[in-house]
Amino acid sequence: MSLYAPNLTCLWTLPKRPGFYINLFIKTCDLGIGDCLKIVTRHSSNSSEPGSDRDLQFCSTYYYCTKVHWITTGDAHISFTADNLHESIGFSIQFYYEQACPSVQKWDSDNGEVVSHTNPEKTHYLNNMTCDWLISVSPGKKVIAWFTPRISRQYYRYSYDRVTLYDGLSGSKTLANSTSITTEVGYLSTTSNMRVRFTTDATGHYYGFRIRYSIAENFCDGWKILNASQGEFFDHNDSSSPNYLNGMMCYWSIIAPLGYSVVAQFKSFSLYYKDYVAIYDGLHPNRSLTIGSYDGSFKFQSVSSRIFVSKSNAMLVYFVTDTYIYSRTGSGFGMKYNTTEKFCQGTELLTNDTGELASHSSAGIMGFLISSDCYWVIRVSPSKRVVARFTFFNITSRYESVTLFDGANGSTVLATLSSNFSDTTRDFITTENVLTVHLHIPESSYRSLGIKMKYEAADNSVSTYHSTRCFQQSKFAINCKKPATTSSKQTTPTTTRAVVSSPSLQTTSKMIPETSSAPESATTKKLSQTEAKESFPTYVLVLAIAVPSAAVAINAAIVGIVIHKYLQNLKRLKTPTYSNTEVRDGSYAPETTSAGDNENDYSVADKLYNTTQRNLGEDDYYDSIGTFSQGDPQLSTFK
C-alpha cells in the first residue's frame, strides 16, 4: 500500500439534506507524526450542529481513529493536513444519508422497537417532523407498548414536541399523549394494532425516545387462574423485555383439589425498591392470611430456599410495581408450584380393616411445611383389635409429638413419641377396635419429614407377643399365630403329653399331640370339675416325653415309677378318711364318676399342665414327683 504525499491540505464537504442525517464511518486510519484528520459541522464555529455528534480531530495516530461512527444533521466538513517530515498510509471514510423520520413506517412482528430518529439519546431529532409508525401483531393478540428509561423528557421550551399512542390504526382512541411520559409503563391496546405518532415544531429539538412493544401476553396483567396440578409462571417474558414494567398489577390464583394444599417456591427474584410480591392463603387479598410479602430489599439468595404452603386448597400471588415517573424496574420474578401435596389437617376417619396413613403426600421426602394438629381415627370391624406399625418416622423438634390412644381421643395412651423414637419394628396393639393417632406440629418445619403408618385388624387373641419375624410374614406384617409355650429343655419341634388315669379305672398311658385336647376317662372327667383345694388324693400327671426313640425306655421307666407310687398310696387310702371339701358338682366320689359328663372340654391334666408352665418349670414338676416321700400327694401341691 502506497503512502500519501507530504505537505498536503485537503477538504471534503457533504451538504446536509432536510429531514436526513449524514452517517460517517472511519474504516481505516494510519497517520504520520504531525499529520491531522478533522471532521466538523461548521467551519466558522467551534460548536457542532444541534443534533450532531461533537467535532472530531485525530493527529499522529493509527489506532484511536479506526471504527468510528459519526452522525450529523448539518453539513459534514472533512479536512486533512500533512507536513513534510513523516508520511503514512492515510485513512478511508464511508458515508450515507438516512431519512430521519419517514412519513409512515410499518412494523408487523410480535416484538419490536420504535425510535424517534437515528441514534436517539446521542443525537438530536430534527425540527418540523411528523412521523407515524403502524404496529400490527398476530391476529387475536393485543399490543402492549412502553417507553424505555432513557426517553427524551423535553425541556419546557420544547413543549410542542410530543409523542402520541393510539389504540388501533385509525387514531380515533388515544392511549397516551404527552411531552413527558412515564417510562416503563405499559400501554395496552384492545386490538392487534397500535399507531405511534411523533411531531416536532421549528423551535428546538432534543434526544428523542425509544418505544418497545410486544404482544400483551408476554406481560402479566390482571387476574390469571392456574388449574394445572403443577407449573410455573413469571411476571413477564424475557424475550420481550429484560425488565418488567412500572404500573403493573397482577394476580395469579392457584387452585388445588379439595383436601390438597398449594406448594410454591421462587425460581427467580429481582425487584426494584417499592415493587413487591405478596402470597396469600386463599383467594382474597383482603380476607386471606398473608403467607409472605417480599419487596426489592430482598435478594434471591434470601428467598430461594423458602417454600410457601397454603392450609386451604387455594393460593393467591399478587405482584404490584410503582408508577412514579422516575422509577426503575428489575428483571422480575418467577415461581413454580404444585397442587398434588396433601397435608393432614383436622380429623380423618379410616374404616377399612387394612390401610395406611401419612402426615403428607411427600412424607420422607419433603418437610412438613405447615403447622397443624392432625387426628386419624382408625375404626376396624367390631370384635377386632388394631395392630399398627410406623414405616417411617421423622420429627425433629422437641415440641413435635405423636400420641397413640387405645380408643377415641382422650382414651388410655398407648404411647407418646417424640424426636428420639426410631423403632419402626415396634407394634402398637389396641384392646378394642379403635386406634386414634394424634400428630402435633406447632409450626412449619423444613427438617421434620413426617410419619407413615400401616395398620390392620386382628383377632382379639392377638397381643403383644407378636415378633418382628411374625410381623413380616403377612401383607402388613401382622397375621401370625401365637407360638406354643415350651420349656427351656425342649429341643424338638414336636411334644406330647402323658395322661395317667385314676387307679379306679384301667391304668393307661397315651401320647397326645400338643395341639389337641387330652382324651378323658370317667375319672379324668370328674377330676376336671374339682379345684386345686380338693383334699382327695389323686394323681393326674402331665409328662413331657421326647419323641425320639432313644428316650422311650427312660419315659417308660418314669411311668412305671409313677404307677408304683400310686398303688402304694391307694393302699394307704383304704383307711377311712373323710373330706368336707366341696366341689362345684357336689361331694367327690371317685368310684361313682360319670364317664358321660361333658361339662368341660379340657381335663384337669390340661389345667395342671398350663398351671405348671406358668408357675413351675417341667424340671420342677418332675422333681416334686420323684422326691416326694412323706404325706399324701395332693393336687393342691401343684400350684
XYZ file of C-alpha atoms in Angstrom:
639
model
C 0.000 0.000 0.000
C 1.413 3.399 -1.034
C 1.978 6.357 1.265
C 0.291 9.720 0.948
C 2.425 12.697 -0.204
C 3.965 15.287 2.161
C 2.691 18.847 2.639
C -0.983 18.082 1.931
C -4.078 20.194 2.724
C -7.362 18.515 1.718
C -11.058 19.429 2.329
C -14.285 17.498 1.636
C -17.855 18.733 2.302
C -21.046 16.661 2.489
C -24.020 19.050 2.371
C -26.967 18.457 4.663
C -30.427 17.456 3.425
C -33.626 18.482 5.235
C -35.060 15.529 7.183
C -31.929 13.451 6.740
C -28.870 12.521 8.783
C -25.354 12.049 7.458
C -23.628 8.944 8.796
C -19.815 8.737 8.540
C -17.746 5.579 9.256
C -13.941 5.770 9.526
C -12.851 2.344 8.299
C -9.028 2.700 8.380
C -6.775 5.372 9.838
C -2.949 5.495 9.964
C -1.470 8.988 10.253
C 2.112 10.120 10.381
C 3.585 12.250 13.158
C 2.288 15.823 12.827
C -0.487 14.883 10.350
C -4.182 15.527 11.352
C -7.721 14.481 10.340
C -10.669 16.719 11.397
C -14.432 16.224 10.970
C -16.678 19.191 11.844
C -20.165 20.504 11.094
C -19.241 24.249 10.950
C -16.003 25.859 9.831
C -16.816 29.214 11.348
C -17.634 27.975 14.883
C -16.270 25.564 17.430
C -19.802 24.392 18.283
C -21.368 21.465 16.446
C -24.706 21.450 14.686
C -27.639 20.689 17.090
C -28.489 17.005 16.883
C -24.967 16.151 15.675
C -22.023 14.439 17.301
C -19.207 16.612 18.586
C -16.414 17.584 16.231
C -13.650 15.045 15.734
C -9.889 15.535 15.390
C -7.185 12.853 15.144
C -3.468 13.679 14.847
C -0.371 11.448 14.706
C -2.208 8.191 15.311
C -3.207 4.926 13.693
C -5.284 3.310 16.463
C -7.830 5.673 18.015
C -9.359 6.868 14.758
C -10.472 3.468 13.448
C -14.033 2.089 13.670
C -15.563 5.486 14.411
C -19.243 6.219 13.629
C -20.163 9.902 13.339
C -23.640 11.439 12.705
C -24.718 14.977 11.869
C -27.909 16.795 10.918
C -25.949 19.543 9.184
C -23.042 19.692 6.766
C -20.115 17.366 7.204
C -16.703 19.058 6.687
C -13.721 16.717 6.490
C -10.163 18.162 6.391
C -6.723 16.543 6.295
C -3.305 18.175 6.678
C 0.172 16.579 6.391
C 3.648 18.053 6.977
C 6.855 17.163 5.145
C 8.519 15.029 7.808
C 6.673 11.711 8.111
C 4.162 10.100 5.812
C 1.897 7.058 6.284
C -0.865 5.117 4.510
C -3.674 7.606 5.375
C -7.395 6.902 6.072
C -10.662 5.798 4.426
C -14.217 7.006 5.234
C -17.649 5.686 4.224
C -20.840 7.748 4.490
C -24.557 7.618 3.698
C -27.698 9.761 4.116
C -30.517 8.416 6.267
C -34.030 9.815 6.421
C -34.699 10.912 9.994
C -38.415 10.154 10.056
C -40.234 8.581 7.129
C -43.837 9.702 6.895
C -45.149 6.186 7.628
C -43.307 3.113 8.858
C -44.887 -0.307 9.290
C -43.971 -2.950 11.885
C -45.567 -6.391 11.689
C -43.574 -8.539 14.134
C -44.802 -9.580 17.595
C -41.867 -7.796 19.254
C -40.067 -4.676 18.160
C -38.817 -1.185 18.845
C -39.786 2.270 17.604
C -37.227 5.104 17.847
C -37.776 8.813 17.252
C -34.728 9.098 14.983
C -31.356 7.603 14.221
C -29.226 7.076 17.306
C -31.540 8.542 19.952
C -30.044 9.541 23.310
C -26.861 10.548 21.423
C -28.062 12.854 18.658
C -30.987 15.270 18.482
C -34.081 14.654 16.457
C -34.924 17.172 13.735
C -37.388 20.044 13.685
C -40.647 20.168 11.760
C -41.171 16.415 11.626
C -44.339 14.320 11.612
C -43.636 10.603 11.852
C -46.049 7.640 12.086
C -45.370 4.024 12.958
C -48.077 1.398 12.373
C -47.714 -1.691 14.586
C -49.560 -4.928 13.820
C -49.062 -8.156 15.763
C -50.524 -11.642 15.240
C -54.303 -11.759 14.815
C -56.130 -12.296 18.069
C -53.278 -10.825 20.130
C -53.089 -7.449 21.821
C -50.281 -4.904 21.679
C -48.533 -3.595 24.765
C -46.044 -0.739 24.371
C -43.814 1.091 26.829
C -41.156 3.805 26.805
C -37.662 2.772 27.777
C -35.960 4.583 30.685
C -33.886 6.974 28.578
C -36.816 8.541 26.804
C -36.413 12.218 25.932
C -38.105 14.312 28.576
C -38.323 17.550 26.637
C -37.499 20.815 28.303
C -40.383 23.242 28.673
C -39.163 25.304 25.716
C -39.756 22.276 23.519
C -43.195 21.580 24.931
C -44.764 21.437 21.481
C -42.799 18.288 20.574
C -44.894 15.294 21.561
C -45.496 11.578 21.051
C -48.960 10.014 20.904
C -50.071 6.371 21.120
C -53.369 5.294 19.573
C -55.422 2.145 20.100
C -55.756 0.813 16.552
C -54.541 2.240 13.265
C -57.143 4.914 12.711
C -56.020 7.180 15.532
C -59.514 7.528 16.987
C -58.694 6.376 20.532
C -55.725 7.830 22.390
C -53.752 5.713 24.865
C -51.075 8.312 25.707
C -50.367 11.866 24.616
C -47.694 13.856 26.380
C -44.450 15.721 26.117
C -43.036 13.806 29.086
C -44.244 10.233 29.559
C -43.591 7.893 32.466
C -41.045 5.302 31.493
C -41.631 1.553 31.501
C -45.380 1.826 31.958
C -47.309 -0.468 29.676
C -49.982 0.886 27.341
C -52.345 -1.821 26.165
C -54.414 -1.880 23.007
C -57.765 -3.598 22.687
C -56.917 -4.917 19.222
C -53.861 -6.295 17.467
C -52.909 -2.843 16.141
C -51.397 0.368 17.504
C -50.278 3.669 15.949
C -47.397 5.820 17.235
C -47.106 9.465 16.053
C -44.242 11.870 16.753
C -44.462 15.599 15.903
C -41.894 18.396 16.353
C -42.030 22.133 15.822
C -39.423 24.556 14.487
C -38.166 25.981 17.787
C -35.906 23.292 19.245
C -35.040 19.631 19.500
C -33.664 17.084 21.898
C -32.638 13.423 22.169
C -35.972 11.778 21.362
C -37.363 8.467 22.615
C -37.455 4.692 22.330
C -40.640 2.633 22.468
C -40.641 -1.120 22.788
C -43.707 -3.176 22.054
C -44.764 -6.793 22.342
C -47.835 -8.958 22.412
C -49.679 -8.390 25.665
C -49.499 -11.994 26.857
C -45.775 -11.580 27.393
C -46.576 -9.478 30.472
C -48.821 -10.303 33.356
C -51.917 -8.185 33.618
C -54.975 -8.541 35.839
C -56.135 -11.954 37.059
C -54.994 -15.328 35.865
C -56.346 -18.659 37.175
C -53.980 -21.628 37.267
C -55.741 -25.004 37.495
C -52.912 -27.301 36.412
C -51.599 -29.721 39.024
C -48.142 -28.192 38.648
C -46.465 -25.451 36.659
C -44.621 -22.167 36.737
C -45.326 -18.528 35.981
C -43.417 -15.260 35.515
C -44.260 -11.586 35.644
C -43.101 -11.214 32.029
C -41.349 -12.973 29.195
C -37.650 -12.144 28.996
C -37.711 -12.329 25.215
C -39.858 -9.213 25.024
C -38.058 -7.153 27.649
C -35.266 -7.731 30.157
C -37.304 -5.946 32.835
C -40.908 -5.808 33.952
C -42.877 -2.567 33.630
C -43.995 0.123 36.013
C -47.640 0.315 36.950
C -48.181 -3.432 36.735
C -50.780 -5.138 38.929
C -51.062 -8.892 38.519
C -52.843 -11.736 40.340
C -52.317 -15.481 39.997
C -54.981 -17.705 41.571
C -53.714 -21.262 42.090
C -56.470 -23.734 42.947
C -55.876 -27.295 44.176
C -58.421 -30.108 44.583
C -60.300 -30.113 47.875
C -58.200 -31.579 50.652
C -54.915 -30.648 48.987
C -52.547 -27.733 49.516
C -50.678 -25.460 47.128
C -46.887 -25.535 47.441
C -44.881 -22.770 45.733
C -41.270 -21.608 45.561
C -39.394 -18.762 43.851
C -37.380 -19.609 40.742
C -36.076 -16.076 40.288
C -36.428 -12.813 42.157
C -35.086 -9.316 41.401
C -37.336 -6.364 42.170
C -36.688 -2.651 42.482
C -37.396 -0.523 45.538
C -41.134 -0.427 46.345
C -42.202 -3.194 43.961
C -43.250 -6.341 45.840
C -44.785 -9.816 45.692
C -47.349 -10.935 48.291
C -48.541 -14.519 48.835
C -51.915 -15.272 50.451
C -53.542 -18.430 51.811
C -56.822 -18.129 49.932
C -58.200 -16.165 47.006
C -58.981 -12.798 48.608
C -56.056 -10.477 49.454
C -58.112 -8.507 51.958
C -59.592 -11.511 53.758
C -56.927 -14.196 53.421
C -53.982 -14.924 55.668
C -50.709 -13.471 54.349
C -48.100 -16.199 53.953
C -45.328 -13.788 52.962
C -44.558 -10.422 51.351
C -41.244 -9.535 49.677
C -40.106 -6.243 48.145
C -36.973 -5.104 46.362
C -34.917 -5.163 49.575
C -34.909 -8.979 49.447
C -32.331 -10.761 47.342
C -32.897 -14.017 45.536
C -30.486 -15.852 47.842
C -32.676 -14.998 50.841
C -35.961 -16.171 49.304
C -34.927 -19.049 47.052
C -34.900 -21.603 49.885
C -38.344 -20.641 51.194
C -41.266 -22.910 50.395
C -44.775 -21.489 50.671
C -47.678 -23.768 51.559
C -51.371 -22.975 51.821
C -53.507 -24.595 54.501
C -56.523 -24.208 52.239
C -56.750 -25.541 48.692
C -56.026 -22.122 47.158
C -53.160 -19.635 46.997
C -53.093 -16.094 45.617
C -49.878 -14.437 44.373
C -50.076 -10.660 43.976
C -47.481 -8.525 42.161
C -47.536 -4.720 42.038
C -44.995 -2.195 40.728
C -44.548 1.510 41.298
C -45.954 4.194 38.966
C -43.607 7.030 39.914
C -42.341 8.828 36.820
C -38.654 8.266 37.592
C -38.986 4.712 38.953
C -36.768 1.974 37.713
C -37.637 -1.691 37.355
C -35.961 -5.038 37.838
C -35.766 -8.312 35.986
C -38.808 -9.588 37.884
C -39.610 -12.943 39.445
C -40.762 -16.432 38.611
C -42.393 -19.140 40.731
C -43.021 -22.860 40.431
C -45.911 -24.602 42.139
C -47.742 -27.896 42.537
C -51.172 -28.818 43.880
C -50.540 -32.528 44.467
C -49.417 -32.164 48.082
C -51.826 -33.202 50.808
C -51.030 -32.239 54.395
C -53.044 -33.751 57.188
C -55.417 -31.292 58.819
C -58.212 -31.816 61.294
C -59.594 -35.335 61.794
C -59.703 -38.180 59.293
C -61.755 -41.341 59.852
C -60.343 -44.611 58.467
C -62.809 -47.529 58.470
C -61.084 -50.206 56.374
C -59.624 -53.222 58.150
C -56.263 -52.589 56.474
C -54.746 -49.335 55.380
C -52.036 -46.735 55.555
C -51.757 -43.149 56.682
C -49.172 -40.424 56.185
C -48.640 -36.944 57.540
C -48.437 -35.583 53.984
C -48.049 -36.772 50.424
C -44.274 -36.253 50.372
C -43.569 -37.702 53.809
C -39.974 -38.863 53.877
C -39.009 -36.528 51.030
C -40.151 -33.017 51.889
C -40.635 -31.372 55.262
C -43.998 -30.840 56.923
C -44.413 -27.237 55.833
C -47.466 -26.139 57.781
C -48.387 -26.067 61.433
C -51.186 -28.477 62.229
C -52.840 -30.814 64.707
C -53.843 -33.978 62.858
C -56.021 -36.819 64.089
C -56.599 -40.186 62.449
C -59.365 -42.305 63.952
C -58.857 -45.905 62.792
C -62.016 -47.977 63.302
C -61.866 -51.615 62.221
C -64.515 -54.337 62.413
C -66.161 -54.987 65.787
C -64.536 -57.662 67.985
C -61.214 -56.886 66.292
C -58.134 -55.116 67.501
C -55.973 -52.613 65.651
C -52.328 -53.551 65.125
C -50.209 -50.707 63.739
C -46.608 -50.008 62.989
C -44.712 -46.960 61.721
C -42.991 -47.500 58.387
C -41.399 -44.046 58.547
C -40.954 -41.699 61.485
C -39.083 -38.403 61.409
C -39.923 -35.468 63.647
C -37.056 -33.302 64.800
C -38.357 -30.647 67.158
C -38.844 -31.260 70.865
C -42.210 -29.514 70.543
C -43.492 -32.023 67.978
C -45.053 -35.307 69.043
C -47.161 -38.300 68.031
C -49.647 -39.711 70.545
C -51.477 -43.041 70.158
C -54.712 -43.627 72.069
C -56.250 -47.015 72.813
C -59.663 -45.943 71.577
C -61.025 -42.481 70.892
C -59.113 -39.287 71.587
C -58.613 -38.935 75.319
C -58.640 -42.681 75.985
C -55.758 -44.598 77.507
C -52.484 -43.504 75.929
C -50.617 -46.362 74.278
C -47.557 -44.238 73.598
C -46.371 -40.656 73.200
C -43.489 -40.483 70.724
C -41.065 -37.655 70.126
C -37.977 -36.990 68.056
C -35.941 -39.726 69.783
C -38.251 -42.522 68.583
C -36.821 -44.618 65.758
C -38.030 -48.202 66.280
C -40.060 -48.895 63.149
C -40.293 -52.588 64.110
C -42.436 -51.926 67.161
C -46.109 -52.949 67.087
C -48.860 -50.907 68.726
C -51.920 -53.032 69.577
C -55.211 -51.791 70.973
C -57.590 -53.582 73.311
C -60.576 -52.601 71.190
C -61.364 -51.855 67.556
C -60.371 -48.169 67.600
C -56.943 -46.525 67.470
C -56.526 -42.741 67.448
C -53.282 -41.200 66.197
C -52.556 -37.550 67.009
C -49.743 -35.681 65.215
C -48.831 -32.330 66.765
C -46.761 -29.931 64.616
C -46.884 -26.488 66.288
C -45.077 -24.694 63.455
C -43.984 -25.398 59.909
C -40.818 -27.459 59.667
C -38.361 -27.944 56.821
C -36.484 -30.625 58.761
C -39.269 -32.860 60.035
C -40.163 -35.209 57.187
C -43.322 -36.535 58.834
C -44.674 -40.021 59.509
C -46.069 -43.047 57.693
C -48.017 -45.887 59.308
C -49.589 -49.187 58.263
C -52.345 -50.872 60.217
C -54.549 -53.963 60.085
C -57.405 -55.507 62.016
C -56.514 -58.603 64.049
C -58.378 -61.099 66.224
C -58.750 -60.379 69.907
C -56.276 -63.184 70.614
C -53.566 -61.008 69.128
C -51.478 -59.315 71.781
C -48.019 -58.018 72.266
C -46.444 -61.431 71.694
C -46.065 -60.518 68.004
C -42.472 -60.702 66.987
C -40.628 -58.978 64.178
C -40.324 -62.256 62.288
C -44.002 -62.916 62.706
C -44.842 -59.368 61.618
C -43.030 -59.782 58.339
C -44.955 -62.856 57.266
C -48.146 -61.082 56.200
C -49.056 -58.207 53.919
C -48.883 -55.755 56.765
C -46.683 -57.975 58.925
C -49.461 -58.780 61.385
C -51.178 -62.117 60.647
C -49.349 -64.520 62.945
C -50.336 -67.241 65.369
C -49.203 -67.293 68.966
C -46.262 -69.686 69.352
C -46.711 -72.561 71.809
C -45.045 -72.109 75.170
C -42.238 -74.599 75.744
C -39.713 -75.209 78.457
C -36.103 -74.333 78.185
C -35.155 -78.009 77.773
C -37.422 -78.796 74.836
C -35.289 -79.017 71.745
C -37.505 -80.935 69.332
C -40.346 -79.327 67.380
C -42.912 -81.987 68.416
C -44.048 -82.568 72.033
C -46.564 -84.905 73.648
C -48.342 -85.184 76.967
C -48.637 -88.376 79.031
C -52.015 -88.510 80.755
C -52.233 -91.045 83.595
C -55.726 -92.055 84.657
C -57.100 -92.643 88.134
C -56.386 -96.065 89.739
C -60.122 -96.744 89.930
C -60.005 -97.434 86.225
C -57.671 -99.331 83.993
C -54.254 -97.726 84.051
C -53.443 -96.212 80.704
C -50.754 -94.055 79.192
C -51.494 -92.216 75.935
C -49.327 -89.950 73.801
C -51.386 -86.863 72.892
C -50.203 -84.203 70.412
C -49.609 -80.802 71.911
C -52.198 -79.152 69.677
C -55.086 -81.433 70.680
C -57.144 -81.852 73.846
C -56.434 -84.777 76.136
C -58.897 -87.715 75.879
C -60.964 -88.136 79.007
C -61.683 -91.185 81.104
C -64.575 -91.184 83.565
C -62.297 -90.324 86.450
C -60.457 -87.708 84.471
C -63.754 -86.084 83.568
C -64.793 -85.948 87.176
C -61.452 -84.556 88.243
C -61.871 -81.750 85.759
C -64.628 -80.370 87.918
C -62.606 -80.095 91.099
C -60.494 -77.169 92.300
C -56.896 -77.195 93.426
C -58.080 -77.122 97.060
C -59.632 -80.661 96.757
C -58.299 -82.975 99.527
C -58.908 -86.411 97.975
C -55.506 -87.797 96.902
C -55.371 -88.340 93.185
C -52.658 -88.404 90.557
C -53.255 -86.873 87.204
C -49.830 -86.354 85.758
C -48.650 -84.483 82.725
C -45.303 -85.591 81.417
C -43.349 -84.087 78.552
C -41.846 -87.026 76.700
C -39.421 -86.647 73.822
C -40.388 -88.318 70.567
C -37.004 -89.739 69.528
C -36.760 -93.485 70.155
C -33.670 -93.028 72.331
C -35.866 -91.581 75.102
C -38.646 -94.237 75.030
C -37.018 -96.500 77.629
C -36.452 -93.658 80.075
C -40.010 -92.442 79.732
C -41.370 -95.969 80.259
C -39.348 -96.254 83.452
C -40.743 -92.987 84.732
C -44.296 -94.154 84.043
C -43.627 -97.371 85.942
C -42.352 -95.485 88.961
C -45.370 -93.252 88.937
C -47.773 -96.219 88.803
C -45.924 -97.980 91.610
C -46.132 -94.977 93.911
C -49.777 -94.541 93.001
C -50.627 -98.096 94.086
C -48.809 -97.575 97.367
C -50.835 -94.503 98.128
C -54.028 -96.287 97.140
C -53.465 -98.858 99.879
C -52.989 -96.124 102.417
C -56.256 -94.549 101.325
C -58.252 -97.645 102.296
C -58.130 -96.342 105.855
C -61.396 -94.427 106.317
C -60.687 -90.746 105.730
C -63.382 -88.193 105.049
C -63.088 -84.835 103.440
C -65.521 -81.983 103.764
C -64.149 -80.358 100.644
C -66.902 -79.359 98.273
C -66.664 -79.075 94.551
C -68.905 -77.353 92.041
C -70.897 -80.518 91.259
C -71.186 -81.886 94.824
C -69.139 -84.208 97.047
C -66.347 -86.056 95.408
C -66.866 -89.847 94.901
C -64.077 -91.418 92.857
C -65.846 -94.761 92.309
C -69.063 -93.253 91.001
C -67.877 -90.745 88.435
C -69.841 -90.475 85.230
C -67.975 -91.116 82.046
C -70.635 -89.328 80.077
C -70.336 -85.984 81.806
C -69.134 -83.392 79.272
C -69.199 -80.152 81.179
C -65.572 -79.291 80.437
C -63.663 -79.593 77.182
C -60.313 -79.898 78.897
C -59.110 -82.362 81.558
C -57.559 -81.389 84.842
C -54.325 -82.608 83.325
C -54.617 -79.749 80.846
C -55.263 -77.318 83.681
C -52.299 -78.551 85.657
C -50.185 -78.564 82.544
C -50.968 -74.940 81.896
C -50.558 -74.039 85.573
C -47.235 -75.837 85.693
C -45.995 -73.930 82.685
C -46.935 -70.611 84.222
C -45.546 -71.271 87.720
C -43.289 -74.336 87.743
C -40.895 -75.471 85.098
C -41.159 -79.012 83.823
C -37.996 -79.894 85.690
C -39.570 -78.661 88.942
C -42.630 -80.802 88.250
C -40.615 -83.964 87.746
C -38.527 -83.286 90.855
C -41.595 -82.859 93.040
C -42.905 -86.273 91.952
C -39.635 -88.120 92.255
C -38.630 -86.815 95.712
C -41.956 -86.508 97.448
C -41.591 -89.153 100.259
C -43.957 -88.129 103.004
C -47.600 -87.247 103.175
C -50.288 -87.647 100.634
C -49.556 -86.065 97.264
C -52.476 -83.712 96.843
C -53.455 -81.813 93.723
C -53.003 -78.674 95.765
C -49.298 -79.491 95.808
C -49.030 -78.340 92.166
C -49.808 -74.672 92.430
